[in-house]
């Protein structure tokens, strides 16, 4: 995939899909800014990339804070002179409750990261992309942003929003050499999935029963699609949501 020498930011890159995506970009020759709210985790992923002869820079950022997003992109451009791609992956899961039982605190916590955080990253990155004349955004949405997801109101709302923001921005900047796409993973091996299964162990069998492939996705499988969308191999693709769910949406 044609991402060699591209400067790429991956948010929430300290673990899970973000970590796999950062490493995958580096393997294909990109320079990766490994961003995470947990600097220690970001540093470990960055060190792993450098150990394997890749290029990486760890930067701490809480995407729910606008000034930290501004600093993330400012620092990246200051260090490398440009920004080619931003992967908006940072996200958190909710407490699994029915809508009427959900707390205001939980709603605000999830929306601030999963929805507002993506908006902040898109807004600041787009200003940079418009200035330099090109750019590429890949948002990490979810199957929960395409299909009903009970006991999951805040997460579902946030991911439906990411799909909508992706499509709206893709139309706005299609003539500006800026592409905006999203991937919608189904049940994928991750901290969020572990959180669900730990809370309700019976969910493991239930979830696998609705996946035609009878297994969870792997983070590297999601990363592969992200790097592909960010590459020059997909220059005529924008505004799309690619679903990776082992057939669950069927």
PDB file of C-alpha atoms in Angstrom:
ATOM      1  CA  UNK A   1       0.000   0.000   0.000  1.00  0.00           C
ATOM      2  CA  UNK A   2       1.272   3.439  -0.941  1.00  0.00           C
ATOM      3  CA  UNK A   3       1.805   5.231   2.372  1.00  0.00           C
ATOM      4  CA  UNK A   4       5.592   5.400   2.349  1.00  0.00           C
ATOM      5  CA  UNK A   5       6.935   8.681   3.756  1.00  0.00           C
ATOM      6  CA  UNK A   6       3.476   9.877   4.766  1.00  0.00           C
ATOM      7  CA  UNK A   7       3.110  11.612   8.131  1.00  0.00           C
ATOM      8  CA  UNK A   8       0.273   9.946  10.012  1.00  0.00           C
ATOM      9  CA  UNK A   9      -1.376  10.689  13.355  1.00  0.00           C
ATOM     10  CA  UNK A  10      -3.203   7.825  15.054  1.00  0.00           C
ATOM     11  CA  UNK A  11      -5.196   8.773  18.156  1.00  0.00           C
ATOM     12  CA  UNK A  12      -5.833   6.220  20.857  1.00  0.00           C
ATOM     13  CA  UNK A  13      -2.772   4.411  19.561  1.00  0.00           C
ATOM     14  CA  UNK A  14      -1.639   3.020  22.892  1.00  0.00           C
ATOM     15  CA  UNK A  15      -3.603  -0.205  22.580  1.00  0.00           C
ATOM     16  CA  UNK A  16      -6.053  -2.256  20.533  1.00  0.00           C
ATOM     17  CA  UNK A  17      -6.977  -1.174  17.024  1.00  0.00           C
ATOM     18  CA  UNK A  18      -5.010   2.061  17.401  1.00  0.00           C
ATOM     19  CA  UNK A  19      -1.816   0.244  18.322  1.00  0.00           C
ATOM     20  CA  UNK A  20      -2.216  -2.247  15.471  1.00  0.00           C
ATOM     21  CA  UNK A  21      -2.895   0.597  13.043  1.00  0.00           C
ATOM     22  CA  UNK A  22       0.156   2.614  14.110  1.00  0.00           C
ATOM     23  CA  UNK A  23       2.430  -0.419  13.765  1.00  0.00           C
ATOM     24  CA  UNK A  24       0.912  -1.341  10.398  1.00  0.00           C
ATOM     25  CA  UNK A  25       1.464   2.159   9.001  1.00  0.00           C
ATOM     26  CA  UNK A  26       5.089   2.059  10.132  1.00  0.00           C
ATOM     27  CA  UNK A  27       5.628  -1.334   8.488  1.00  0.00           C
ATOM     28  CA  UNK A  28       4.484   0.205   5.216  1.00  0.00           C
ATOM     29  CA  UNK A  29       6.977   3.082   5.505  1.00  0.00           C
ATOM     30  CA  UNK A  30       4.910   5.858   7.076  1.00  0.00           C
ATOM     31  CA  UNK A  31       6.121   8.030   9.937  1.00  0.00           C
ATOM     32  CA  UNK A  32       3.614   7.654  12.754  1.00  0.00           C
ATOM     33  CA  UNK A  33       2.685  10.062  15.509  1.00  0.00           C
ATOM     34  CA  UNK A  34       1.521   7.682  18.219  1.00  0.00           C
ATOM     35  CA  UNK A  35      -1.005   9.673  20.224  1.00  0.00           C
ATOM     36  CA  UNK A  36      -2.781   8.517  23.360  1.00  0.00           C
ATOM     37  CA  UNK A  37      -4.147   9.963  26.586  1.00  0.00           C
ATOM     38  CA  UNK A  38      -1.715   7.588  28.331  1.00  0.00           C
ATOM     39  CA  UNK A  39       1.778   8.775  27.402  1.00  0.00           C
ATOM     40  CA  UNK A  40       3.461   5.652  28.772  1.00  0.00           C
ATOM     41  CA  UNK A  41       1.441   3.441  26.438  1.00  0.00           C
ATOM     42  CA  UNK A  42       2.155   5.734  23.501  1.00  0.00           C
ATOM     43  CA  UNK A  43       5.866   5.600  24.267  1.00  0.00           C
ATOM     44  CA  UNK A  44       5.849   1.794  24.370  1.00  0.00           C
ATOM     45  CA  UNK A  45       4.171   1.551  20.966  1.00  0.00           C
ATOM     46  CA  UNK A  46       6.558   4.146  19.575  1.00  0.00           C
ATOM     47  CA  UNK A  47       9.544   2.242  20.937  1.00  0.00           C
ATOM     48  CA  UNK A  48       8.237  -0.974  19.385  1.00  0.00           C
ATOM     49  CA  UNK A  49       8.000   0.750  16.006  1.00  0.00           C
ATOM     50  CA  UNK A  50      11.498   2.217  16.255  1.00  0.00           C
ATOM     51  CA  UNK A  51      12.933  -1.135  17.400  1.00  0.00           C
ATOM     52  CA  UNK A  52      11.549  -2.616  14.188  1.00  0.00           C
ATOM     53  CA  UNK A  53      13.273   0.109  12.144  1.00  0.00           C
ATOM     54  CA  UNK A  54      10.218   2.307  11.741  1.00  0.00           C
ATOM     55  CA  UNK A  55       9.718   5.994  12.472  1.00  0.00           C
ATOM     56  CA  UNK A  56       7.481   7.146  15.304  1.00  0.00           C
ATOM     57  CA  UNK A  57       6.897   9.994  17.726  1.00  0.00           C
ATOM     58  CA  UNK A  58       4.755   9.639  20.877  1.00  0.00           C
ATOM     59  CA  UNK A  59       2.556  12.607  21.824  1.00  0.00           C
ATOM     60  CA  UNK A  60       0.108  12.681  24.708  1.00  0.00           C
ATOM     61  CA  UNK A  61      -3.326  14.052  23.861  1.00  0.00           C
ATOM     62  CA  UNK A  62      -6.817  13.889  25.299  1.00  0.00           C
ATOM     63  CA  UNK A  63      -9.031  14.327  22.222  1.00  0.00           C
ATOM     64  CA  UNK A  64     -11.879  15.593  24.410  1.00  0.00           C
ATOM     65  CA  UNK A  65      -9.830  18.743  25.066  1.00  0.00           C
ATOM     66  CA  UNK A  66      -9.639  21.080  22.078  1.00  0.00           C
ATOM     67  CA  UNK A  67      -6.383  22.728  23.098  1.00  0.00           C
ATOM     68  CA  UNK A  68      -4.676  19.326  23.331  1.00  0.00           C
ATOM     69  CA  UNK A  69      -5.860  18.432  19.821  1.00  0.00           C
ATOM     70  CA  UNK A  70      -4.522  21.753  18.569  1.00  0.00           C
ATOM     71  CA  UNK A  71      -1.187  21.032  20.236  1.00  0.00           C
ATOM     72  CA  UNK A  72      -1.060  17.497  18.799  1.00  0.00           C
ATOM     73  CA  UNK A  73      -1.381  18.714  15.228  1.00  0.00           C
ATOM     74  CA  UNK A  74       0.772  21.802  15.769  1.00  0.00           C
ATOM     75  CA  UNK A  75       3.567  19.672  17.233  1.00  0.00           C
ATOM     76  CA  UNK A  76       3.305  17.161  14.380  1.00  0.00           C
ATOM     77  CA  UNK A  77       3.530  19.810  11.682  1.00  0.00           C
ATOM     78  CA  UNK A  78       6.336  21.599  13.519  1.00  0.00           C
ATOM     79  CA  UNK A  79       8.336  18.357  13.696  1.00  0.00           C
ATOM     80  CA  UNK A  80       7.667  16.999  10.203  1.00  0.00           C
ATOM     81  CA  UNK A  81       6.521  19.972   8.152  1.00  0.00           C
ATOM     82  CA  UNK A  82       3.196  18.465   7.107  1.00  0.00           C
ATOM     83  CA  UNK A  83       0.370  16.105   8.006  1.00  0.00           C
ATOM     84  CA  UNK A  84      -0.844  13.601   5.422  1.00  0.00           C
ATOM     85  CA  UNK A  85      -3.287  11.452   7.385  1.00  0.00           C
ATOM     86  CA  UNK A  86      -5.144  11.498  10.673  1.00  0.00           C
ATOM     87  CA  UNK A  87      -6.803   8.359  12.003  1.00  0.00           C
ATOM     88  CA  UNK A  88      -9.425   9.251  14.594  1.00  0.00           C
ATOM     89  CA  UNK A  89      -9.452   6.078  16.633  1.00  0.00           C
ATOM     90  CA  UNK A  90      -9.568   7.235  20.271  1.00  0.00           C
ATOM     91  CA  UNK A  91     -12.745   5.997  21.905  1.00  0.00           C
ATOM     92  CA  UNK A  92     -14.292   4.687  25.092  1.00  0.00           C
ATOM     93  CA  UNK A  93     -17.188   2.379  25.916  1.00  0.00           C
ATOM     94  CA  UNK A  94     -20.249   3.017  28.072  1.00  0.00           C
ATOM     95  CA  UNK A  95     -21.635   1.286  31.094  1.00  0.00           C
ATOM     96  CA  UNK A  96     -24.064  -1.252  29.665  1.00  0.00           C
ATOM     97  CA  UNK A  97     -27.481   0.013  30.755  1.00  0.00           C
ATOM     98  CA  UNK A  98     -30.893   0.525  29.230  1.00  0.00           C
ATOM     99  CA  UNK A  99     -31.571   4.045  28.022  1.00  0.00           C
ATOM    100  CA  UNK A 100     -33.729   5.092  30.993  1.00  0.00           C
ATOM    101  CA  UNK A 101     -31.065   3.787  33.395  1.00  0.00           C
ATOM    102  CA  UNK A 102     -28.152   5.578  31.722  1.00  0.00           C
ATOM    103  CA  UNK A 103     -26.559   8.356  33.714  1.00  0.00           C
ATOM    104  CA  UNK A 104     -25.909  11.871  32.489  1.00  0.00           C
ATOM    105  CA  UNK A 105     -22.286  11.464  33.521  1.00  0.00           C
ATOM    106  CA  UNK A 106     -21.843   8.374  31.364  1.00  0.00           C
ATOM    107  CA  UNK A 107     -23.535  10.038  28.383  1.00  0.00           C
ATOM    108  CA  UNK A 108     -21.330  13.117  28.630  1.00  0.00           C
ATOM    109  CA  UNK A 109     -18.172  11.025  29.117  1.00  0.00           C
ATOM    110  CA  UNK A 110     -18.721   8.869  26.025  1.00  0.00           C
ATOM    111  CA  UNK A 111     -19.953  11.654  23.748  1.00  0.00           C
ATOM    112  CA  UNK A 112     -17.049  13.930  24.729  1.00  0.00           C
ATOM    113  CA  UNK A 113     -14.463  11.420  23.496  1.00  0.00           C
ATOM    114  CA  UNK A 114     -16.170   9.414  20.754  1.00  0.00           C
ATOM    115  CA  UNK A 115     -18.086  12.217  19.075  1.00  0.00           C
ATOM    116  CA  UNK A 116     -16.767  15.605  20.143  1.00  0.00           C
ATOM    117  CA  UNK A 117     -13.187  14.324  20.118  1.00  0.00           C
ATOM    118  CA  UNK A 118     -13.551  13.197  16.502  1.00  0.00           C
ATOM    119  CA  UNK A 119     -15.033  16.585  15.598  1.00  0.00           C
ATOM    120  CA  UNK A 120     -12.129  18.405  17.241  1.00  0.00           C
ATOM    121  CA  UNK A 121      -9.571  16.275  15.386  1.00  0.00           C
ATOM    122  CA  UNK A 122     -11.363  16.701  12.072  1.00  0.00           C
ATOM    123  CA  UNK A 123     -11.713  20.464  12.504  1.00  0.00           C
ATOM    124  CA  UNK A 124      -8.068  21.114  13.366  1.00  0.00           C
ATOM    125  CA  UNK A 125      -6.709  18.650  10.808  1.00  0.00           C
ATOM    126  CA  UNK A 126      -8.915  20.110   8.069  1.00  0.00           C
ATOM    127  CA  UNK A 127      -7.478  23.579   8.691  1.00  0.00           C
ATOM    128  CA  UNK A 128      -4.008  22.124   8.150  1.00  0.00           C
ATOM    129  CA  UNK A 129      -5.122  20.150   5.093  1.00  0.00           C
ATOM    130  CA  UNK A 130      -6.704  23.225   3.495  1.00  0.00           C
ATOM    131  CA  UNK A 131      -3.517  25.192   4.086  1.00  0.00           C
ATOM    132  CA  UNK A 132      -1.274  22.559   2.492  1.00  0.00           C
ATOM    133  CA  UNK A 133      -3.741  21.586  -0.262  1.00  0.00           C
ATOM    134  CA  UNK A 134      -4.377  17.922   0.544  1.00  0.00           C
ATOM    135  CA  UNK A 135      -5.116  15.465   3.320  1.00  0.00           C
ATOM    136  CA  UNK A 136      -6.821  12.273   4.366  1.00  0.00           C
ATOM    137  CA  UNK A 137      -9.045  11.442   7.343  1.00  0.00           C
ATOM    138  CA  UNK A 138      -9.993   7.932   8.423  1.00  0.00           C
ATOM    139  CA  UNK A 139     -12.495   7.751  11.262  1.00  0.00           C
ATOM    140  CA  UNK A 140     -13.041   4.649  13.354  1.00  0.00           C
ATOM    141  CA  UNK A 141     -16.793   4.237  13.704  1.00  0.00           C
ATOM    142  CA  UNK A 142     -18.474   0.921  14.531  1.00  0.00           C
ATOM    143  CA  UNK A 143     -21.130  -1.548  13.513  1.00  0.00           C
ATOM    144  CA  UNK A 144     -22.979   0.148  16.397  1.00  0.00           C
ATOM    145  CA  UNK A 145     -23.042   3.259  14.205  1.00  0.00           C
ATOM    146  CA  UNK A 146     -24.950   1.419  11.487  1.00  0.00           C
ATOM    147  CA  UNK A 147     -27.210  -1.014  13.334  1.00  0.00           C
ATOM    148  CA  UNK A 148     -29.243  -1.008  16.532  1.00  0.00           C
ATOM    149  CA  UNK A 149     -27.171  -1.651  19.640  1.00  0.00           C
ATOM    150  CA  UNK A 150     -29.334  -2.068  22.763  1.00  0.00           C
ATOM    151  CA  UNK A 151     -28.090  -1.151  26.252  1.00  0.00           C
ATOM    152  CA  UNK A 152     -25.540   1.043  24.515  1.00  0.00           C
ATOM    153  CA  UNK A 153     -27.246   4.406  23.935  1.00  0.00           C
ATOM    154  CA  UNK A 154     -24.285   6.773  24.326  1.00  0.00           C
ATOM    155  CA  UNK A 155     -21.860   4.601  22.362  1.00  0.00           C
ATOM    156  CA  UNK A 156     -24.382   3.996  19.601  1.00  0.00           C
ATOM    157  CA  UNK A 157     -25.219   7.706  19.377  1.00  0.00           C
ATOM    158  CA  UNK A 158     -21.552   8.633  19.178  1.00  0.00           C
ATOM    159  CA  UNK A 159     -20.769   6.136  16.440  1.00  0.00           C
ATOM    160  CA  UNK A 160     -23.827   7.035  14.335  1.00  0.00           C
ATOM    161  CA  UNK A 161     -22.568  10.615  14.650  1.00  0.00           C
ATOM    162  CA  UNK A 162     -19.094   9.649  13.399  1.00  0.00           C
ATOM    163  CA  UNK A 163     -20.640   8.042  10.306  1.00  0.00           C
ATOM    164  CA  UNK A 164     -22.671  11.192   9.657  1.00  0.00           C
ATOM    165  CA  UNK A 165     -19.704  13.511  10.198  1.00  0.00           C
ATOM    166  CA  UNK A 166     -17.622  11.397   7.837  1.00  0.00           C
ATOM    167  CA  UNK A 167     -20.170  11.674   5.027  1.00  0.00           C
ATOM    168  CA  UNK A 168     -20.839  15.383   5.553  1.00  0.00           C
ATOM    169  CA  UNK A 169     -17.159  16.341   5.579  1.00  0.00           C
ATOM    170  CA  UNK A 170     -16.415  14.118   2.575  1.00  0.00           C
ATOM    171  CA  UNK A 171     -18.909  16.128   0.517  1.00  0.00           C
ATOM    172  CA  UNK A 172     -17.626  19.466   1.773  1.00  0.00           C
ATOM    173  CA  UNK A 173     -13.984  18.836   0.861  1.00  0.00           C
ATOM    174  CA  UNK A 174     -14.197  16.503  -2.143  1.00  0.00           C
ATOM    175  CA  UNK A 175     -12.950  19.233  -4.486  1.00  0.00           C
ATOM    176  CA  UNK A 176     -10.142  20.236  -2.122  1.00  0.00           C
ATOM    177  CA  UNK A 177      -8.035  17.082  -2.525  1.00  0.00           C
ATOM    178  CA  UNK A 178      -9.147  15.952   0.931  1.00  0.00           C
ATOM    179  CA  UNK A 179     -10.715  12.534   1.470  1.00  0.00           C
ATOM    180  CA  UNK A 180     -12.754  11.438   4.478  1.00  0.00           C
ATOM    181  CA  UNK A 181     -13.732   7.809   5.082  1.00  0.00           C
ATOM    182  CA  UNK A 182     -14.605   5.559   7.999  1.00  0.00           C
ATOM    183  CA  UNK A 183     -14.313   1.931   8.977  1.00  0.00           C
ATOM    184  CA  UNK A 184     -17.036   0.237  10.995  1.00  0.00           C
ATOM    185  CA  UNK A 185     -15.624  -2.732  12.900  1.00  0.00           C
ATOM    186  CA  UNK A 186     -17.954  -5.357  14.285  1.00  0.00           C
ATOM    187  CA  UNK A 187     -17.014  -7.311  17.391  1.00  0.00           C
ATOM    188  CA  UNK A 188     -13.230  -7.065  17.463  1.00  0.00           C
ATOM    189  CA  UNK A 189     -10.694  -8.348  19.979  1.00  0.00           C
ATOM    190  CA  UNK A 190     -10.086  -5.217  22.056  1.00  0.00           C
ATOM    191  CA  UNK A 191     -10.271  -3.703  25.519  1.00  0.00           C
ATOM    192  CA  UNK A 192     -13.838  -2.582  24.840  1.00  0.00           C
ATOM    193  CA  UNK A 193     -14.924  -6.112  23.939  1.00  0.00           C
ATOM    194  CA  UNK A 194     -13.135  -7.489  26.995  1.00  0.00           C
ATOM    195  CA  UNK A 195     -14.990  -4.931  29.106  1.00  0.00           C
ATOM    196  CA  UNK A 196     -18.310  -6.203  27.748  1.00  0.00           C
ATOM    197  CA  UNK A 197     -17.513  -9.890  28.237  1.00  0.00           C
ATOM    198  CA  UNK A 198     -16.052  -9.352  31.711  1.00  0.00           C
ATOM    199  CA  UNK A 199     -19.245  -7.568  32.720  1.00  0.00           C
ATOM    200  CA  UNK A 200     -21.457 -10.268  31.225  1.00  0.00           C
ATOM    201  CA  UNK A 201     -19.517 -13.521  30.542  1.00  0.00           C
ATOM    202  CA  UNK A 202     -22.520 -15.096  28.830  1.00  0.00           C
ATOM    203  CA  UNK A 203     -22.151 -12.514  26.050  1.00  0.00           C
ATOM    204  CA  UNK A 204     -19.156 -14.340  24.564  1.00  0.00           C
ATOM    205  CA  UNK A 205     -21.286 -17.207  23.234  1.00  0.00           C
ATOM    206  CA  UNK A 206     -24.169 -14.903  22.364  1.00  0.00           C
ATOM    207  CA  UNK A 207     -22.010 -12.567  20.275  1.00  0.00           C
ATOM    208  CA  UNK A 208     -20.250 -15.352  18.389  1.00  0.00           C
ATOM    209  CA  UNK A 209     -23.608 -16.916  17.588  1.00  0.00           C
ATOM    210  CA  UNK A 210     -24.603 -13.849  15.522  1.00  0.00           C
ATOM    211  CA  UNK A 211     -21.304 -13.619  13.631  1.00  0.00           C
ATOM    212  CA  UNK A 212     -21.454 -15.802  10.491  1.00  0.00           C
ATOM    213  CA  UNK A 213     -17.692 -16.360  10.681  1.00  0.00           C
ATOM    214  CA  UNK A 214     -18.112 -17.476  14.333  1.00  0.00           C
ATOM    215  CA  UNK A 215     -15.138 -15.474  15.548  1.00  0.00           C
ATOM    216  CA  UNK A 216     -14.200 -11.954  16.530  1.00  0.00           C
ATOM    217  CA  UNK A 217     -12.238  -9.679  14.255  1.00  0.00           C
ATOM    218  CA  UNK A 218      -8.563  -9.076  14.907  1.00  0.00           C
ATOM    219  CA  UNK A 219      -7.116  -5.604  15.348  1.00  0.00           C
ATOM    220  CA  UNK A 220      -4.691  -6.143  12.456  1.00  0.00           C
ATOM    221  CA  UNK A 221      -7.631  -6.873  10.141  1.00  0.00           C
ATOM    222  CA  UNK A 222      -9.116  -3.479  10.950  1.00  0.00           C
ATOM    223  CA  UNK A 223      -5.720  -1.825  10.647  1.00  0.00           C
ATOM    224  CA  UNK A 224      -5.295  -3.266   7.167  1.00  0.00           C
ATOM    225  CA  UNK A 225      -8.459  -1.516   5.965  1.00  0.00           C
ATOM    226  CA  UNK A 226      -7.454   1.768   7.623  1.00  0.00           C
ATOM    227  CA  UNK A 227      -4.029   1.832   5.986  1.00  0.00           C
ATOM    228  CA  UNK A 228      -5.612   0.959   2.638  1.00  0.00           C
ATOM    229  CA  UNK A 229      -8.063   3.874   2.894  1.00  0.00           C
ATOM    230  CA  UNK A 230      -5.213   6.190   3.863  1.00  0.00           C
ATOM    231  CA  UNK A 231      -3.067   5.072   0.946  1.00  0.00           C
ATOM    232  CA  UNK A 232      -2.766   6.445  -2.568  1.00  0.00           C
ATOM    233  CA  UNK A 233      -4.326   3.198  -3.799  1.00  0.00           C
ATOM    234  CA  UNK A 234      -7.757   4.586  -2.903  1.00  0.00           C
ATOM    235  CA  UNK A 235      -7.613   8.082  -4.364  1.00  0.00           C
ATOM    236  CA  UNK A 236     -11.164   7.887  -5.790  1.00  0.00           C
ATOM    237  CA  UNK A 237     -12.773   6.735  -2.536  1.00  0.00           C
ATOM    238  CA  UNK A 238     -14.369   9.257  -0.182  1.00  0.00           C
ATOM    239  CA  UNK A 239     -17.402   9.381   2.079  1.00  0.00           C
ATOM    240  CA  UNK A 240     -17.483   5.620   2.522  1.00  0.00           C
ATOM    241  CA  UNK A 241     -18.046   3.464   5.576  1.00  0.00           C
ATOM    242  CA  UNK A 242     -16.367   0.102   5.190  1.00  0.00           C
ATOM    243  CA  UNK A 243     -17.868  -2.559   7.449  1.00  0.00           C
ATOM    244  CA  UNK A 244     -15.571  -5.249   8.846  1.00  0.00           C
ATOM    245  CA  UNK A 245     -17.789  -7.543  10.869  1.00  0.00           C
ATOM    246  CA  UNK A 246     -17.405 -11.136   9.716  1.00  0.00           C
ATOM    247  CA  UNK A 247     -20.842 -10.897   8.134  1.00  0.00           C
ATOM    248  CA  UNK A 248     -22.710  -9.806  11.277  1.00  0.00           C
ATOM    249  CA  UNK A 249     -24.625  -7.052   9.472  1.00  0.00           C
ATOM    250  CA  UNK A 250     -26.061  -9.616   7.063  1.00  0.00           C
TER     251      UNK A 250
END
